[in-house]
PDB file of C-alpha atoms in Angstrom:
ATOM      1  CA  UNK A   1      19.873  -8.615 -13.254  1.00  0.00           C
ATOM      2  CA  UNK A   2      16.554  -9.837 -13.037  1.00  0.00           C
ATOM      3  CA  UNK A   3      13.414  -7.602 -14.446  1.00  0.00           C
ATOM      4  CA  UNK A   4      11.301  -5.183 -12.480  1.00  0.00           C
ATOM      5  CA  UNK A   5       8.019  -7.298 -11.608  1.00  0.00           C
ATOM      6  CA  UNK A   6       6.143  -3.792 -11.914  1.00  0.00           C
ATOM      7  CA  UNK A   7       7.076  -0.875 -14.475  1.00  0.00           C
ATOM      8  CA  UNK A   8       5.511   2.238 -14.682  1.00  0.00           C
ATOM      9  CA  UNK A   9       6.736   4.189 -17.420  1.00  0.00           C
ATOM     10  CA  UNK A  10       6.115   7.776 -18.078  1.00  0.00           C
ATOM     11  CA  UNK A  11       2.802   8.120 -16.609  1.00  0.00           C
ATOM     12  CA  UNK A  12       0.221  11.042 -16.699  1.00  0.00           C
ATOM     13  CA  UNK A  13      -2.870  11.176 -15.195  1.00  0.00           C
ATOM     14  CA  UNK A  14      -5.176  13.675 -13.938  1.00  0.00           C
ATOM     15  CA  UNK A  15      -8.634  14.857 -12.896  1.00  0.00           C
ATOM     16  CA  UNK A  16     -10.917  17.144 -14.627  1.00  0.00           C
ATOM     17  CA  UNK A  17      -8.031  19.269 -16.253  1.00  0.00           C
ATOM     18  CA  UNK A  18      -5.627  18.806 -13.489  1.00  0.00           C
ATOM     19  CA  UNK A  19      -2.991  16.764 -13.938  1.00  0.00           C
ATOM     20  CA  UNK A  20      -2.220  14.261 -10.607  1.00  0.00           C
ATOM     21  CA  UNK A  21       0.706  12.466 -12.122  1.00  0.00           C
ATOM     22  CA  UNK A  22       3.370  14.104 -14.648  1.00  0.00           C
ATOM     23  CA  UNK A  23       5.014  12.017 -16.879  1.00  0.00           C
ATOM     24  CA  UNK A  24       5.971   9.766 -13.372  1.00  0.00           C
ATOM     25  CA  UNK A  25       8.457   6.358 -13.894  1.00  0.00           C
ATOM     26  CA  UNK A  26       9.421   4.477 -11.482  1.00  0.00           C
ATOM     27  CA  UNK A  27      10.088  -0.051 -10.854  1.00  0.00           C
ATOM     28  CA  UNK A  28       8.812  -2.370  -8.117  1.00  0.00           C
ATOM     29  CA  UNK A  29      11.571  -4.693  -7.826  1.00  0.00           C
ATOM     30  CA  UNK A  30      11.449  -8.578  -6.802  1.00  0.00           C
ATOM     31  CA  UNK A  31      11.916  -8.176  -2.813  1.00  0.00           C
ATOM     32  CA  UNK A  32      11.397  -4.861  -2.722  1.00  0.00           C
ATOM     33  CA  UNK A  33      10.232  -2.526  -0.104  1.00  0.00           C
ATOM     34  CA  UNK A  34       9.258   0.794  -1.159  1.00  0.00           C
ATOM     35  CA  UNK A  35       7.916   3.423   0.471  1.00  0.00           C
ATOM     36  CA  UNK A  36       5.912   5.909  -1.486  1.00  0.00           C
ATOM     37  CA  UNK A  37       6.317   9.579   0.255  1.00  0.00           C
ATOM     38  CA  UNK A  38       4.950  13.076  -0.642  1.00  0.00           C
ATOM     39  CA  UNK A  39       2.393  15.902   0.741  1.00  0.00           C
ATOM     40  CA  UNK A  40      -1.305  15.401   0.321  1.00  0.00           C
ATOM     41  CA  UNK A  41      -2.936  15.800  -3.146  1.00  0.00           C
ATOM     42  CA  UNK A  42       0.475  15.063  -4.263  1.00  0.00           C
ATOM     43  CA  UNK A  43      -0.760  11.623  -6.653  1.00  0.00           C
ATOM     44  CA  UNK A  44       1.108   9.357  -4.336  1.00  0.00           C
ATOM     45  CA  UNK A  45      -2.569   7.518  -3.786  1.00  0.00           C
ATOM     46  CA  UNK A  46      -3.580   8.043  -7.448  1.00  0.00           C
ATOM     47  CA  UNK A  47      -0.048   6.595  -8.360  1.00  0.00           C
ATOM     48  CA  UNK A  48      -1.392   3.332  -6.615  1.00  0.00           C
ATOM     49  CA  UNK A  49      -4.277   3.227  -8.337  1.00  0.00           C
ATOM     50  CA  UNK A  50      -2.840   3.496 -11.680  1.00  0.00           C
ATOM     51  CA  UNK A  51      -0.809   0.591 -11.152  1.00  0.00           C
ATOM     52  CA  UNK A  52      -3.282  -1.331  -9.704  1.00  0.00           C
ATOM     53  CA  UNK A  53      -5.802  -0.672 -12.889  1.00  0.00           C
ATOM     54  CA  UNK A  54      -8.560   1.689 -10.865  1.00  0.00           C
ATOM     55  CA  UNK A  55      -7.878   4.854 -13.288  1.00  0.00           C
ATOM     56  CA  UNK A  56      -6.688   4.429 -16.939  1.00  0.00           C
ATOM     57  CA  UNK A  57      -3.084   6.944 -17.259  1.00  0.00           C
ATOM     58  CA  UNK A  58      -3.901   9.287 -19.877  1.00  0.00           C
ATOM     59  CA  UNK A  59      -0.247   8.292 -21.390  1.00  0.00           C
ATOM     60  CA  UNK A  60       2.527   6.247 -20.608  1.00  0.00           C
ATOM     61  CA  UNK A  61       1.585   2.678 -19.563  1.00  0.00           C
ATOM     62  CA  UNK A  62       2.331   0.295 -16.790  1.00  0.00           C
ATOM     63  CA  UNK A  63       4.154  -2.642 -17.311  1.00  0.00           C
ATOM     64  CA  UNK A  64       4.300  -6.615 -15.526  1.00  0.00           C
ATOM     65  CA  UNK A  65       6.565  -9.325 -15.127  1.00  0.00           C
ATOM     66  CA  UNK A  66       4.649 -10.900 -13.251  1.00  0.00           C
ATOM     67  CA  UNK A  67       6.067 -14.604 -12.180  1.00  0.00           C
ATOM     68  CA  UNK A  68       2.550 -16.454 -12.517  1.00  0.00           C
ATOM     69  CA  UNK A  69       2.557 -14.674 -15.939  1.00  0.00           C
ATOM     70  CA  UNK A  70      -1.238 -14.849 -15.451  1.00  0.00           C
ATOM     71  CA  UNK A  71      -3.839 -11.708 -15.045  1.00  0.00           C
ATOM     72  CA  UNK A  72      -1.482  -9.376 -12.849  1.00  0.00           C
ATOM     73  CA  UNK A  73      -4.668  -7.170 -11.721  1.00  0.00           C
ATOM     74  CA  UNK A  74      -5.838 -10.403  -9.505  1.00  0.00           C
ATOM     75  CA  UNK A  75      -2.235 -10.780  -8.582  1.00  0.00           C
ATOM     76  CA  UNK A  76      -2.088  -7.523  -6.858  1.00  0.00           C
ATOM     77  CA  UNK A  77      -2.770  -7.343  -2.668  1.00  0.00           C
ATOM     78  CA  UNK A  78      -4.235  -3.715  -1.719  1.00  0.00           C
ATOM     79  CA  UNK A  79      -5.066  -2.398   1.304  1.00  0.00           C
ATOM     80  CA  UNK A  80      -6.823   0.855   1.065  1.00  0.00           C
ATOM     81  CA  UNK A  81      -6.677   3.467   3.956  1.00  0.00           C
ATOM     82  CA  UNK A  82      -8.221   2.545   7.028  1.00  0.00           C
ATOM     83  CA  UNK A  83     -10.210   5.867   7.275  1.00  0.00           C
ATOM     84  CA  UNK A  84     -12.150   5.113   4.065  1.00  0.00           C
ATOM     85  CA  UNK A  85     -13.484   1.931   5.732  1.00  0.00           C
ATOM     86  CA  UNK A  86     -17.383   2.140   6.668  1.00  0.00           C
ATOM     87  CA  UNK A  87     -17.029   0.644  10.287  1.00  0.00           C
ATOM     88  CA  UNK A  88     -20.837   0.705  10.048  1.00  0.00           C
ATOM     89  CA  UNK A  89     -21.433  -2.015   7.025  1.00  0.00           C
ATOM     90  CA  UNK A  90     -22.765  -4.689   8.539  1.00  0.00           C
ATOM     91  CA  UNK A  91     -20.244  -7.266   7.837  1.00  0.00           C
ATOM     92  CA  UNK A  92     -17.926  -9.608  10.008  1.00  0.00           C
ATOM     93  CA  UNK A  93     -14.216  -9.984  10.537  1.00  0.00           C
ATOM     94  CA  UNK A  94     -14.332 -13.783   9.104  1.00  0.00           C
ATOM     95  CA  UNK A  95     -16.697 -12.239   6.169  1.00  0.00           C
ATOM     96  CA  UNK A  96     -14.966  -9.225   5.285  1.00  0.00           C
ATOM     97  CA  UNK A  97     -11.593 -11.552   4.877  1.00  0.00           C
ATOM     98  CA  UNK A  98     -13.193 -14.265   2.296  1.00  0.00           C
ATOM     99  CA  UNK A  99     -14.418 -11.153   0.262  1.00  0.00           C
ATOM    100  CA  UNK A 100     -10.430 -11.352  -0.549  1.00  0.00           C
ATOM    101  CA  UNK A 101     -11.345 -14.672  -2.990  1.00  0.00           C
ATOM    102  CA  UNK A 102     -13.788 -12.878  -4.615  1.00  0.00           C
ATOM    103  CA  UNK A 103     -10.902 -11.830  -7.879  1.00  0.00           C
ATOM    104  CA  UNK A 104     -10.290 -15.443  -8.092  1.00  0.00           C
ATOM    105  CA  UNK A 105     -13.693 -16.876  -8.817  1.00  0.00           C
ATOM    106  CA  UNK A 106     -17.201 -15.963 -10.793  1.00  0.00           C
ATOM    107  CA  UNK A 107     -18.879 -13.063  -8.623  1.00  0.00           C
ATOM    108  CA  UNK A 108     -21.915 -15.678  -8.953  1.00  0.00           C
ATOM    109  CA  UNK A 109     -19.936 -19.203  -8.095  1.00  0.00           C
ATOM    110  CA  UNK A 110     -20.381 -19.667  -3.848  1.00  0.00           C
ATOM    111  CA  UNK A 111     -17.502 -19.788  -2.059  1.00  0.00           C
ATOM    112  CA  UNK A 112     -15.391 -23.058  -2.194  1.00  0.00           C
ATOM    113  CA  UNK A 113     -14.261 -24.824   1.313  1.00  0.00           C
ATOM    114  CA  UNK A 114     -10.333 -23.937  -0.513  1.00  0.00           C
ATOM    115  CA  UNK A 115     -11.503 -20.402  -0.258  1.00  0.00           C
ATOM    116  CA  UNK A 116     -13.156 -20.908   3.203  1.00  0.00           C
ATOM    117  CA  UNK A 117      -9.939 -22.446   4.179  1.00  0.00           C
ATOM    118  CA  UNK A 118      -7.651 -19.999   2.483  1.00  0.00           C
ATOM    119  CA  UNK A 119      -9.773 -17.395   4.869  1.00  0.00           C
ATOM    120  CA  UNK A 120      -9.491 -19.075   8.074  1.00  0.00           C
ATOM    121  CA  UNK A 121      -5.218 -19.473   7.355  1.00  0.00           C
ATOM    122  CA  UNK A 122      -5.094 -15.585   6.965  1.00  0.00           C
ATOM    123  CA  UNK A 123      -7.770 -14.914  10.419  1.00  0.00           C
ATOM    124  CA  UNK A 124      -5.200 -17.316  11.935  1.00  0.00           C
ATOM    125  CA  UNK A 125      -1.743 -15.632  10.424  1.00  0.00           C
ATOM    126  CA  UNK A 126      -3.000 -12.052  11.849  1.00  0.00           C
ATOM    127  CA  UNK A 127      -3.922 -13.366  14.963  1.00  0.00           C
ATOM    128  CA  UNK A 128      -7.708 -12.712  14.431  1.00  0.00           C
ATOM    129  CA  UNK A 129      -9.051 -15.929  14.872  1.00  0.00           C
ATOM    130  CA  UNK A 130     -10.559 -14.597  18.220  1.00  0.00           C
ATOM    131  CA  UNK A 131     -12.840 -11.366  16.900  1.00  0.00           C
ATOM    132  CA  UNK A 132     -13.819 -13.435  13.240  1.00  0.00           C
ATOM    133  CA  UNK A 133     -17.506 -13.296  13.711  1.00  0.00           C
ATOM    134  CA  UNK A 134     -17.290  -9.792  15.236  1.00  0.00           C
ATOM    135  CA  UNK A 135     -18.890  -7.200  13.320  1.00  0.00           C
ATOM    136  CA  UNK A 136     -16.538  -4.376  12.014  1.00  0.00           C
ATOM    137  CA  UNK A 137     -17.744  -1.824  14.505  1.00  0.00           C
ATOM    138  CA  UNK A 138     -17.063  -4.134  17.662  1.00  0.00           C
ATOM    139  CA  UNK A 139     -13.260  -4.180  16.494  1.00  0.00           C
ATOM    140  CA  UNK A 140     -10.281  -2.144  17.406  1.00  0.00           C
ATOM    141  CA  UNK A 141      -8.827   0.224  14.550  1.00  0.00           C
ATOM    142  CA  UNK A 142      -5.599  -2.139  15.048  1.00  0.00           C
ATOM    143  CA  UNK A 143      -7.401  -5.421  14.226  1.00  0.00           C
ATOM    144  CA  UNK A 144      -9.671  -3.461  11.668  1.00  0.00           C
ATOM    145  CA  UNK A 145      -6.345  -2.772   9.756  1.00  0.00           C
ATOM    146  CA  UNK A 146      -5.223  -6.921  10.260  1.00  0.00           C
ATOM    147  CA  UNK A 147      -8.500  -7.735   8.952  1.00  0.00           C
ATOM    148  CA  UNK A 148      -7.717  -5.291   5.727  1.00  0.00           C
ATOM    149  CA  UNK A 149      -4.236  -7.024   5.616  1.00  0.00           C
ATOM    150  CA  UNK A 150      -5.967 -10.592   5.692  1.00  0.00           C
ATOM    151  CA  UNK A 151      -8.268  -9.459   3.179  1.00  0.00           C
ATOM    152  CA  UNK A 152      -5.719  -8.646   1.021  1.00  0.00           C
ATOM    153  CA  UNK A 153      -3.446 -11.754   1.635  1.00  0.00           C
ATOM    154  CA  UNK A 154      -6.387 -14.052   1.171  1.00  0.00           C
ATOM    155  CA  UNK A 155      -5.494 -13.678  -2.891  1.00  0.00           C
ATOM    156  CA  UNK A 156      -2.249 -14.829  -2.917  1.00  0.00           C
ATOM    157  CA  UNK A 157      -0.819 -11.548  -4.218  1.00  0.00           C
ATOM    158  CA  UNK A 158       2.896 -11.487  -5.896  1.00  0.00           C
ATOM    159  CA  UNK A 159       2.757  -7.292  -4.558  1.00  0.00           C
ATOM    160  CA  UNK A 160       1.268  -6.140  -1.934  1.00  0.00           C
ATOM    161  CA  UNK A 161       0.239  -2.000  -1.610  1.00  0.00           C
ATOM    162  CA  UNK A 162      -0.895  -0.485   1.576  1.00  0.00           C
ATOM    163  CA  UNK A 163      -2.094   2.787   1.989  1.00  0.00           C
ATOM    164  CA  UNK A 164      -1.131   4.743   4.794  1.00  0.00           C
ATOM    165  CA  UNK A 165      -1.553   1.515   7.031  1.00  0.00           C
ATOM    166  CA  UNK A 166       0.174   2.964  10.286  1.00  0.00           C
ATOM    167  CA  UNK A 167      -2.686   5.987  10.592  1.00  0.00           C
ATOM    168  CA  UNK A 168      -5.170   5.819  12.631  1.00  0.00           C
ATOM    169  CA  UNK A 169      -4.054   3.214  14.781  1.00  0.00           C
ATOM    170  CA  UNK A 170      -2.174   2.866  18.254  1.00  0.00           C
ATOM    171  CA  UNK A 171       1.567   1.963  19.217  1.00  0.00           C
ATOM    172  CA  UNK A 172       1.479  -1.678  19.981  1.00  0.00           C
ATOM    173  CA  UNK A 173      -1.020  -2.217  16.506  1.00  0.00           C
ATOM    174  CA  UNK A 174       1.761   0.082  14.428  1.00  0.00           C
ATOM    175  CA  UNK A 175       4.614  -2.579  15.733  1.00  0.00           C
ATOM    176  CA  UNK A 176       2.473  -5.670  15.139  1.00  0.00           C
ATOM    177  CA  UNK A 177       1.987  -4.127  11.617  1.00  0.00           C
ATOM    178  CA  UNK A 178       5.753  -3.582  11.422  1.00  0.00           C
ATOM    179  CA  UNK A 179       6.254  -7.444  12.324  1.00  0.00           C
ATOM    180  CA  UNK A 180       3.665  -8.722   9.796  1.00  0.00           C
ATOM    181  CA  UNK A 181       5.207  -6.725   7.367  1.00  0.00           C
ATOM    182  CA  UNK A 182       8.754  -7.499   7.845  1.00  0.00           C
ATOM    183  CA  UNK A 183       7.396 -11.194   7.987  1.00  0.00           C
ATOM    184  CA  UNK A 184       5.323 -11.286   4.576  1.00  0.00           C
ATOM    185  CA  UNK A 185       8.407  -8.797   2.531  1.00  0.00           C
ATOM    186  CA  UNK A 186      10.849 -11.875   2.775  1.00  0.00           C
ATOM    187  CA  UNK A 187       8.347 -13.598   0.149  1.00  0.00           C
ATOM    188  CA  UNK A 188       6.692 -10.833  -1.621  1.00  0.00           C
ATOM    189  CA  UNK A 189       7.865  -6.857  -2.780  1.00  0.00           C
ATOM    190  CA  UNK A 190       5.729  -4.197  -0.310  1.00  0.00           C
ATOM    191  CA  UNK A 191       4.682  -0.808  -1.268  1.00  0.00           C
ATOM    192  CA  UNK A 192       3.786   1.593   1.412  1.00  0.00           C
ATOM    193  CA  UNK A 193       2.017   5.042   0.752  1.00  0.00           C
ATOM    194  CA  UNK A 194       2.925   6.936   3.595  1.00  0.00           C
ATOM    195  CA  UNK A 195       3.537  10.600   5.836  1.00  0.00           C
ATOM    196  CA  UNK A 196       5.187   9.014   7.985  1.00  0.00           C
ATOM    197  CA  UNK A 197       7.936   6.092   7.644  1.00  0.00           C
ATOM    198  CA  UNK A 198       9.494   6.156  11.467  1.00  0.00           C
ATOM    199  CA  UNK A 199       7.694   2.843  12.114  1.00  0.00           C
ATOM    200  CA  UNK A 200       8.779   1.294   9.064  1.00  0.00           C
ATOM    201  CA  UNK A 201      12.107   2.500   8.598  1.00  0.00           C
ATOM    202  CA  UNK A 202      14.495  -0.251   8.909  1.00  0.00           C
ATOM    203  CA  UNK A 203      12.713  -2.220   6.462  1.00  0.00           C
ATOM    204  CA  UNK A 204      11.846   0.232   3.891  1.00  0.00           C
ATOM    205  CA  UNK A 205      14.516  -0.320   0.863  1.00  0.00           C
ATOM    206  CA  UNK A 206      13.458   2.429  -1.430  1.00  0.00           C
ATOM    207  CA  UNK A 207      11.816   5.380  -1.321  1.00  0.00           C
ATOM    208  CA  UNK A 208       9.712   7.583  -4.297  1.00  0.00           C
ATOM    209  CA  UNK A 209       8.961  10.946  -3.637  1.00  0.00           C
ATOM    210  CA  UNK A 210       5.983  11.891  -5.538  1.00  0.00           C
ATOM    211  CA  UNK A 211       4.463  15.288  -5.813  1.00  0.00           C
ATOM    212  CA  UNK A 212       2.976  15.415  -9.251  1.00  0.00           C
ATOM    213  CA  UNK A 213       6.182  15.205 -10.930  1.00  0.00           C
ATOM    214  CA  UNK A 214       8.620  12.277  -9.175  1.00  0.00           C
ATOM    215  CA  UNK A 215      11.464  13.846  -7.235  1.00  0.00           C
ATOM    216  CA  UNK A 216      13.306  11.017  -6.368  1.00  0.00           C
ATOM    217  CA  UNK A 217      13.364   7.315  -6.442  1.00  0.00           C
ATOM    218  CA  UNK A 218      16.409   5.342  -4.780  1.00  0.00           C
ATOM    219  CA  UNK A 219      17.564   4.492  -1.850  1.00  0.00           C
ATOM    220  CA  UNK A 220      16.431   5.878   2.070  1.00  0.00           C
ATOM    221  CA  UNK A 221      19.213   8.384   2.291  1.00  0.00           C
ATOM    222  CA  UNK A 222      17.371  11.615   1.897  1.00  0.00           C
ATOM    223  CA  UNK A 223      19.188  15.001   1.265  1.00  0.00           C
ATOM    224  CA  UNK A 224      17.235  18.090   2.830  1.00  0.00           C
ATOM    225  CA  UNK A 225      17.075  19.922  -0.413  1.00  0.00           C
ATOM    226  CA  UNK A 226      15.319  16.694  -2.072  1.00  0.00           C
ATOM    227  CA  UNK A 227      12.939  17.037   0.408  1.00  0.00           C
ATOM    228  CA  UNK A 228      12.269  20.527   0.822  1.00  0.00           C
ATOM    229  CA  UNK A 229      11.576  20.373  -3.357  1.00  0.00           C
ATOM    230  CA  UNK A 230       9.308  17.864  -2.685  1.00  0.00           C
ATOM    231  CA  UNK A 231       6.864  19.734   0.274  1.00  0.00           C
ATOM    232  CA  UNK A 232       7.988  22.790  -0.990  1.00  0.00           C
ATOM    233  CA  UNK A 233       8.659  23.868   2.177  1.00  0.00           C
ATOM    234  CA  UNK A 234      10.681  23.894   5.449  1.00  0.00           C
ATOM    235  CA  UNK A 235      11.865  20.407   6.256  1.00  0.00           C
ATOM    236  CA  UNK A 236      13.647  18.749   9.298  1.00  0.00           C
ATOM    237  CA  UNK A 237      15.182  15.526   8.942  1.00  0.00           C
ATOM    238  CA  UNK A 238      15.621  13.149  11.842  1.00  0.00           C
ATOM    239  CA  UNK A 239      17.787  10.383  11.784  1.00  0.00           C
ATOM    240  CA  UNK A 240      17.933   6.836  13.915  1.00  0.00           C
ATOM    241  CA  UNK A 241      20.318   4.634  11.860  1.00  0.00           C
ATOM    242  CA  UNK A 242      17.556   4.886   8.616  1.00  0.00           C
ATOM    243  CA  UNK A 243      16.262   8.638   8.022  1.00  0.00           C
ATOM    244  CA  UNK A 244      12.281   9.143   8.836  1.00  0.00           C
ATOM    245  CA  UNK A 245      11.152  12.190   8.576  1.00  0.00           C
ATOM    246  CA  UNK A 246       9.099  15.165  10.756  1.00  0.00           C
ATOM    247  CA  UNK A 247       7.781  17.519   8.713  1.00  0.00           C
ATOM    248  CA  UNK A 248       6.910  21.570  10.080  1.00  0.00           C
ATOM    249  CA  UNK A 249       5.440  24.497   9.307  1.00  0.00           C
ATOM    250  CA  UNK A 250       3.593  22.964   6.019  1.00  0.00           C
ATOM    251  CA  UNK A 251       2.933  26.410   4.626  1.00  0.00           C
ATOM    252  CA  UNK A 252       3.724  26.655   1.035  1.00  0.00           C
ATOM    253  CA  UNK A 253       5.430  29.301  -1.086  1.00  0.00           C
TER     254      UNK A 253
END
């Protein structure tokens, strides 16, 4: 059985004196599609950030096997949530996509006509050749998040994380994403930090259920009483072939 490409093993990590992540383990597996699941302030954002090397755990470790063997921090694809975006930065489309290069070269070194090109393959991939010297205001939210995705892509990541990538953003953009996504997961493992999986559901393999501690971490098949330890509160679970869930009365105990 081949090795996990990603371990995390018996992490802890806080805030201040709050702790964010309790003693949390869990593998990203070659191929693997996991969806990341919990309430808000939960640590299922902080958990990303961990493993991508933005906060230090304060024990435990995370662990990479890594194909390319090389630095697995400029490996790693992320795509943070579209709401923490400054629409307002004067930057375009085609510019905000090469920034993706910028892990694999000297901050200093210009950009190379292989990164230039890299760039324009990714516009072209996410069908954004049209808007690339549009600023980031002119855009819609849907080809805002492409243009994240492109960004991301642009590195040649092994894993690629996305932060709640479906908010924010309309119908037809959430099954384009789907499409991309279902596209890009036959080469590379995904990992999706989300509320809400309905859109992704048939693809999503796995599923963690973080909320400080890690409730669960296997398959889609939910139970109710996973999930209700999870919110800590009243849970309905809907069902179309995979399990999504719609979540009520968020009030808790």
């Amino acid at each position: 059985m081949p090795k996990p490409l990603v371990e995390v093993r018996d992490v802890t990590f806080g805030y201040g004196r709050e702790v964010v992540l309790d003693h949390v383990s869990l593998a990203i597996e070659p191929r693997d599609f996991l969806a990341v699941i919990g309430p808000n302030g939960g640590g299922k954002t902080t958990l990303l950030k961990a493993i991508l090397g933005l906060v230090r755990p304060w024990s435990g470790e995370v662990v990479f096997h890594l194909p390319s063997g090389s630095d697995p921090r400029g490996r790693l694809g992320y795509v943070p949530q579209f709401s923490t975006f400054d629409r307002d930065f004067p930057l375009r489309i085609a510019e905000m996509v090469l920034m993706g290069r910028l892990g694999r070269r000297s901050i200093l070194r210009p950009y190379s006509r292989e990164d230039r090109a890299a760039a324009g393959r990714a516009l072209e991939r996410l069908g954004l050749e049209g808007v690339a010297r549009s600023h980031a205001s002119e855009v819609s939210g849907g080809q805002l998040q492409r243009a994240l995705i492109a960004r991301a892509l642009v590195s040649e990541p092994e894993i690629l994380f996305l932060d709640e990538p479906t908010a924010s953003i309309d119908a037809e953009s959430r099954e384009t994403l789907r499409e991309l996504l279902e596209d890009l997961n036959r080469t590379i493992p995904i990992v999706v930090v989300t509320h809400d999986v309905t859109s992704l559901a048939p693809m999503v393999q796995r599923i963690a259920c973080i909320n400080r501690k890690l409730f669960y971490h296997g398959g889609p098949e939910l139970s109710l009483e996973v999930m209700e330890e999870v919110y800590g509160c009243p849970v309905e679970l809907v069902t179309h072939g995979v399990p999504h869930r719609v979540l009520h009365d968020h009030h808790h105990h």
